[in-house]
Coordinates of C-alpha atoms in Angstrom, one line a residue:
X1 CA 92.6 120.1 71.6
X2 CA 92.1 123.1 69.2
X3 CA 92.9 126.7 70.3
X4 CA 89.3 127.7 70.0
X5 CA 88.1 124.9 72.2
X6 CA 90.8 125.7 74.8
X7 CA 89.7 129.4 74.7
X8 CA 86.1 128.5 75.2
X9 CA 87.1 126.3 78.1
X10 CA 88.8 129.2 79.8
X11 CA 86.0 131.7 79.4
X12 CA 84.8 133.0 82.7
X13 CA 87.3 130.9 84.5
X14 CA 89.2 132.9 87.1
X15 CA 91.1 130.2 88.9
X16 CA 94.9 129.8 88.6
X17 CA 96.2 127.9 85.5
X18 CA 96.6 124.2 86.1
X19 CA 99.9 122.4 86.2
X20 CA 101.4 120.5 83.3
X21 CA 103.0 117.1 83.5
X22 CA 104.7 117.8 80.2
X23 CA 106.5 120.8 81.8
X24 CA 108.1 118.6 84.4
X25 CA 111.4 116.9 84.1
X26 CA 112.1 115.5 87.6
X27 CA 115.6 114.6 88.8
X28 CA 115.3 112.0 91.5
X29 CA 118.3 111.2 93.6
X30 CA 119.1 107.5 94.2
X31 CA 118.4 107.7 97.9
X32 CA 114.8 109.0 97.2
X33 CA 114.2 106.0 94.8
X34 CA 115.0 103.6 97.6
X35 CA 113.3 105.7 100.4
X36 CA 110.1 105.6 98.3
X37 CA 110.0 101.8 98.2
X38 CA 107.2 101.7 100.8
X39 CA 103.5 100.5 100.4
X40 CA 101.6 103.0 98.3
X41 CA 99.3 105.6 100.0
X42 CA 96.2 103.5 99.5
X43 CA 97.8 100.8 101.7
X44 CA 99.2 103.2 104.4
X45 CA 96.7 102.1 106.9
X46 CA 96.2 98.4 106.1
X47 CA 97.1 95.9 108.8
X48 CA 96.5 92.2 109.4
X49 CA 93.6 93.1 111.6
X50 CA 92.0 95.2 108.9
X51 CA 92.0 92.3 106.5
X52 CA 88.6 90.6 106.7
X53 CA 88.9 87.0 105.8
X54 CA 86.0 85.4 103.9
X55 CA 84.5 82.8 106.4
X56 CA 84.0 80.5 103.4
X57 CA 87.7 80.6 102.6
X58 CA 89.8 79.2 105.5
X59 CA 93.0 79.8 103.5
X60 CA 92.6 83.5 104.0
X61 CA 92.6 83.2 107.8
X62 CA 95.5 80.8 107.6
X63 CA 97.4 83.3 105.5
X64 CA 97.1 86.0 108.1
X65 CA 98.4 83.7 110.8
X66 CA 101.4 82.5 108.8
X67 CA 102.4 86.0 107.7
X68 CA 102.0 87.4 111.2
X69 CA 104.4 84.7 112.4
X70 CA 106.8 85.3 109.5
X71 CA 106.9 89.0 110.3
X72 CA 107.6 88.4 114.0
X73 CA 110.5 86.2 113.0
X74 CA 112.2 89.0 111.2
X75 CA 113.0 91.0 114.3
X76 CA 116.5 91.2 115.7
X77 CA 119.8 92.2 114.1
X78 CA 120.3 91.9 110.4
X79 CA 122.7 89.1 109.4
X80 CA 125.1 91.2 107.4
X81 CA 124.6 94.9 107.6
X82 CA 124.1 97.8 109.9
X83 CA 120.5 98.4 108.8
X84 CA 121.3 101.6 106.8
X85 CA 121.1 100.0 103.4
X86 CA 124.9 99.6 103.3
X87 CA 126.4 96.2 103.9
X88 CA 129.7 96.0 105.8
X89 CA 131.7 94.2 103.2
X90 CA 134.6 93.7 105.6
X91 CA 132.4 91.7 108.0
X92 CA 132.4 88.0 107.9
X93 CA 130.0 86.7 105.3
X94 CA 127.0 85.2 107.0
X95 CA 126.2 81.5 106.6
X96 CA 123.6 81.0 103.8
X97 CA 120.2 80.8 105.3
X98 CA 118.6 77.4 105.4
X99 CA 115.0 76.6 104.7
X100 CA 112.4 79.0 103.3
X101 CA 113.5 82.6 103.6
X102 CA 110.5 84.0 101.7
X103 CA 106.8 83.6 101.2
X104 CA 104.9 83.6 97.9
X105 CA 101.2 84.6 98.1
X106 CA 99.5 82.4 95.5
X107 CA 96.0 83.5 94.6
X108 CA 93.7 85.0 92.0
X109 CA 92.8 88.6 91.4
X110 CA 91.1 90.6 94.1
X111 CA 91.6 88.2 97.1
X112 CA 93.7 90.8 99.0
X113 CA 97.2 89.7 98.2
X114 CA 98.5 93.3 98.1
X115 CA 96.7 94.1 101.3
X116 CA 98.4 91.1 103.0
X117 CA 101.8 92.0 101.5
X118 CA 101.6 95.6 102.7
X119 CA 100.4 94.3 106.2
X120 CA 103.5 92.1 106.3
X121 CA 105.7 95.2 105.6
X122 CA 104.0 97.2 108.3
X123 CA 104.1 94.3 110.8
X124 CA 107.8 93.6 110.3
X125 CA 109.7 94.9 113.4
X126 CA 112.2 97.1 111.6
X127 CA 112.6 100.7 110.7
X128 CA 111.2 101.8 107.4
X129 CA 114.8 102.1 106.0
X130 CA 115.4 98.4 106.7
X131 CA 112.5 97.1 104.6
X132 CA 111.4 97.8 101.1
X133 CA 108.1 97.4 99.2
X134 CA 107.6 97.8 95.4
X135 CA 106.2 96.3 92.3
X136 CA 108.3 94.2 90.0
X137 CA 108.4 97.1 87.5
X138 CA 109.6 99.5 90.3
X139 CA 112.4 97.0 91.2
X140 CA 113.6 96.7 87.6
X141 CA 113.4 100.5 87.2
X142 CA 115.6 100.8 90.4
X143 CA 118.2 98.5 88.8
X144 CA 118.0 100.6 85.6
X145 CA 118.6 103.8 87.6
X146 CA 121.2 102.6 90.0
X147 CA 122.9 99.7 88.2
X148 CA 122.9 96.1 89.4
X149 CA 125.8 96.2 91.8
X150 CA 124.6 99.4 93.5
X151 CA 121.1 98.0 93.9
X152 CA 122.5 94.9 95.5
X153 CA 124.7 97.0 97.9
X154 CA 121.8 99.3 98.7
X155 CA 119.2 96.6 99.5
X156 CA 121.5 94.1 101.2
X157 CA 121.1 95.9 104.5
X158 CA 117.4 95.4 104.5
X159 CA 115.5 92.8 106.5
X160 CA 112.6 92.4 104.1
X161 CA 111.9 93.0 100.4
X162 CA 108.3 92.8 99.3
X163 CA 107.6 92.5 95.6
X164 CA 104.1 93.0 94.4
X165 CA 103.0 91.7 91.0
X166 CA 106.1 89.8 90.1
X167 CA 105.9 89.9 86.3
X168 CA 107.0 86.8 84.4
X169 CA 106.2 88.0 80.8
X170 CA 109.7 89.2 80.1
X171 CA 112.3 86.4 80.4
X172 CA 115.2 88.9 80.5
X173 CA 113.7 90.8 83.4
X174 CA 112.8 87.6 85.2
X175 CA 116.4 86.4 85.1
X176 CA 117.7 89.8 86.1
X177 CA 115.5 90.0 89.2
X178 CA 116.0 86.4 90.1
X179 CA 119.7 87.0 90.1
X180 CA 119.3 90.1 92.2
X181 CA 117.1 88.2 94.7
X182 CA 119.6 85.5 95.0
X183 CA 122.3 88.0 96.0
X184 CA 119.9 89.5 98.6
X185 CA 119.0 86.2 100.1
X186 CA 122.7 85.4 100.5
X187 CA 123.0 88.7 102.3
X188 CA 120.2 87.6 104.7
X189 CA 117.3 89.6 103.3
X190 CA 113.9 88.0 103.6
X191 CA 111.6 88.0 100.6
X192 CA 107.8 88.1 100.0
X193 CA 106.1 88.2 96.6
X194 CA 102.9 88.0 94.7
X195 CA 102.9 87.4 90.9
X196 CA 101.1 87.8 87.6
X197 CA 99.9 85.2 85.2
X198 CA 102.1 84.2 82.3
X199 CA 100.9 84.7 78.8
X200 CA 98.4 81.9 77.9
X201 CA 97.2 81.6 81.5
X202 CA 95.2 84.8 81.7
X203 CA 91.9 83.0 81.7
X204 CA 92.7 81.1 84.9
X205 CA 93.2 84.4 86.8
X206 CA 96.2 83.2 88.7
X207 CA 99.7 82.1 88.2
X208 CA 100.2 78.7 89.9
X209 CA 102.9 78.5 92.6
X210 CA 104.6 75.6 90.9
X211 CA 105.1 77.7 87.8
X212 CA 106.3 80.7 89.8
X213 CA 108.9 78.6 91.6
X214 CA 110.1 77.1 88.3
X215 CA 110.5 80.5 86.7
X216 CA 112.6 81.9 89.5
X217 CA 114.8 78.8 89.2
X218 CA 117.5 78.6 91.9
X219 CA 115.3 80.6 94.3
X220 CA 112.5 78.1 94.5
X221 CA 113.8 76.5 97.7
X222 CA 113.7 79.9 99.4
X223 CA 110.0 80.4 99.1
X224 CA 107.1 78.9 101.0
X225 CA 104.0 79.0 98.8
X226 CA 100.9 80.4 100.6
X227 CA 97.6 79.7 98.8
X228 CA 94.9 82.3 99.2
X229 CA 91.5 81.3 97.8
X230 CA 88.5 83.6 97.3
X231 CA 86.5 85.6 94.9
X232 CA 87.6 88.9 93.4
X233 CA 86.2 91.5 95.8
X234 CA 86.7 94.2 93.1
X235 CA 84.0 92.7 90.9
X236 CA 81.2 93.2 93.5
X237 CA 78.9 96.0 92.6
X238 CA 81.3 98.3 90.9
X239 CA 79.5 101.0 88.7
X240 CA 80.2 101.2 85.0
X241 CA 83.1 103.4 83.9
X242 CA 82.0 106.9 83.0
X243 CA 82.0 108.0 79.4
X244 CA 84.7 110.5 78.4
X245 CA 83.9 114.2 78.8
X246 CA 84.3 117.0 76.3
X247 CA 87.5 119.0 75.9
X248 CA 85.7 122.0 77.4
X249 CA 84.5 120.1 80.4
X250 CA 88.0 118.7 81.1
X251 CA 89.6 122.1 80.7
X252 CA 87.1 123.9 83.0
X253 CA 87.5 121.2 85.6
X254 CA 91.3 121.5 85.4
X255 CA 91.1 125.3 86.0
X256 CA 88.6 124.9 88.8
X257 CA 90.5 122.2 90.7
X258 CA 93.4 123.1 92.9
X259 CA 96.5 121.1 92.2
X260 CA 95.1 119.7 88.9
X261 CA 97.2 119.1 85.8
X262 CA 96.1 119.6 82.2
X263 CA 97.8 118.0 79.3
X264 CA 97.1 116.9 75.7
X265 CA 97.3 113.1 75.8
X266 CA 99.5 112.6 72.7
X267 CA 101.8 115.3 74.1
X268 CA 102.0 113.5 77.4
X269 CA 102.9 110.2 75.8
X270 CA 105.7 111.9 73.9
X271 CA 106.9 113.5 77.1
X272 CA 107.0 110.1 78.9
X273 CA 109.5 108.9 76.4
X274 CA 112.0 111.5 77.7
X275 CA 111.5 110.7 81.4
X276 CA 112.9 107.5 83.0
X277 CA 110.0 105.4 84.4
X278 CA 111.6 105.4 87.8
X279 CA 110.8 109.1 87.9
X280 CA 107.1 108.8 87.0
X281 CA 106.2 109.0 90.7
X282 CA 108.1 112.3 91.1
X283 CA 106.4 113.5 87.9
X284 CA 103.1 113.4 89.8
X285 CA 104.3 115.1 93.0
X286 CA 101.7 117.5 94.4
X287 CA 99.2 116.7 91.6
X288 CA 95.7 116.2 93.0
X289 CA 94.0 115.4 89.7
X290 CA 95.1 114.6 86.2
X291 CA 93.1 116.1 83.3
X292 CA 93.7 114.9 79.8
X293 CA 92.3 116.0 76.5
X294 CA 92.3 114.1 73.1
X295 CA 92.8 110.6 74.6
X296 CA 93.5 108.3 71.6
X297 CA 94.8 104.8 70.9
X298 CA 98.4 104.2 72.1
X299 CA 100.5 104.0 68.9
X300 CA 103.1 101.4 69.8
X301 CA 104.1 98.9 72.4
X302 CA 107.0 100.9 73.9
X303 CA 104.6 103.8 74.5
X304 CA 102.0 101.5 75.9
X305 CA 104.4 100.0 78.5
X306 CA 105.4 103.5 79.6
X307 CA 101.7 104.4 80.0
X308 CA 101.2 101.3 82.1
X309 CA 103.9 102.5 84.6
X310 CA 102.3 105.9 84.8
X311 CA 98.8 104.4 85.4
X312 CA 100.3 102.3 88.3
X313 CA 101.9 105.4 89.9
X314 CA 98.6 107.4 89.6
X315 CA 96.6 104.5 91.0
X316 CA 99.1 104.0 93.9
X317 CA 98.7 107.7 94.8
X318 CA 94.9 107.7 94.2
X319 CA 95.0 110.6 91.7
X320 CA 91.7 110.9 89.8
X321 CA 92.0 111.1 86.0
X322 CA 89.5 113.1 84.0
X323 CA 89.7 112.7 80.2
X324 CA 88.1 113.6 76.9
X325 CA 88.5 111.6 73.7
X326 CA 88.2 107.8 73.6
X327 CA 87.3 105.7 76.7
X328 CA 90.2 104.0 78.5
X329 CA 89.1 100.5 77.4
X330 CA 90.0 101.5 73.8
X331 CA 93.6 102.6 74.5
X332 CA 95.2 99.4 73.4
X333 CA 94.9 97.6 70.1
X334 CA 93.5 94.1 69.8
X335 CA 97.0 92.9 68.9
X336 CA 98.4 94.4 72.2
X337 CA 95.5 92.9 74.2
X338 CA 96.2 89.5 72.8
X339 CA 100.0 89.7 73.1
X340 CA 102.5 88.8 75.7
X341 CA 102.0 92.0 77.7
X342 CA 98.2 91.8 77.8
X343 CA 98.1 91.4 81.6
X344 CA 99.8 94.7 82.0
X345 CA 97.4 96.4 79.6
X346 CA 94.3 95.0 81.3
X347 CA 95.6 96.2 84.6
X348 CA 96.2 99.7 83.2
X349 CA 92.7 99.8 81.8
X350 CA 91.2 98.6 85.1
X351 CA 93.2 101.2 87.1
X352 CA 92.6 104.1 84.8
X353 CA 88.9 103.3 84.7
X354 CA 88.8 103.3 88.5
X355 CA 90.5 106.6 88.6
X356 CA 88.1 108.0 86.0
X357 CA 85.2 107.0 88.3
X358 CA 87.0 108.9 91.1
X359 CA 87.1 112.0 88.9
X360 CA 83.4 112.3 88.3
X361 CA 83.0 114.8 91.1
X362 CA 85.4 117.2 89.4
X363 CA 82.9 118.1 86.6
X364 CA 80.3 120.7 87.3
X365 CA 76.8 119.2 86.9

């Protein structure tokens, strides 16, 4: 954004200057990273009884029943730890659990898998510190921040670990997390997961349970696949994404909105390269709206993957995004959208578009 445009955007604006994400360099202690592994704010209030099964899809009703029973069975003392995230290594090692110790929610987009996964977390009779909920990316970021052994030690005292959007497009990360989950299952931690499609299976809209169980190799016997059929509820009557606004409109909205941030998009992408993705949630602490100028195509894959993580954190926190420049469906090149990480990029486009719709009310008519 040019200095003249910025100046015109500030004329007659008397509100306090907005925040800047680029000015933030959060330092997040390890205990906060673990404490924040809870369902995102948009799923704070979901429960099994707020999930409305489609009467034409009996598998949805069955899923609620099975998961409710699974949650009830997780009560009682943890097999190995004291319930504070620290395993008593001097205690006798528990016998390896027999039979399924996890559930895998197998279904297409928009059938309510995350709603059900969050409901399972809420229904499990354990203190919040004894159960964890996060996306696959958040889990790999936790390992990156804490180290593998410390992550195992920290999560071994939990009764339940829920992993949303288990991503199978990176073989290295898949092996890393599968190894981690094996350690946690041996420690008595119950698992629940949903997953993405693999490259080449995007058109099907779901990743078949048999393929998921094969990819996680030795853990397959620990999971009970739970099929959830249905149509994507998010495709019902959604309005078209709004066109980008002008630099002046975005700037004025940022100054007029309490708790808004204002950043140049290329500058923000550069700043993200200096902040560990595990801290992107903290980067948005207290931000009530994100305003971006000069949105342009993402230059490379590393930058694109960082933007995906930020989009997820903003979506989880329901932070509207107001932008000028290109529309969000033109962020990623055709090569990116046809490559191995395309599912992540489509998800980012979908989520940023939804947040752009949420931001429409910030602009003076």
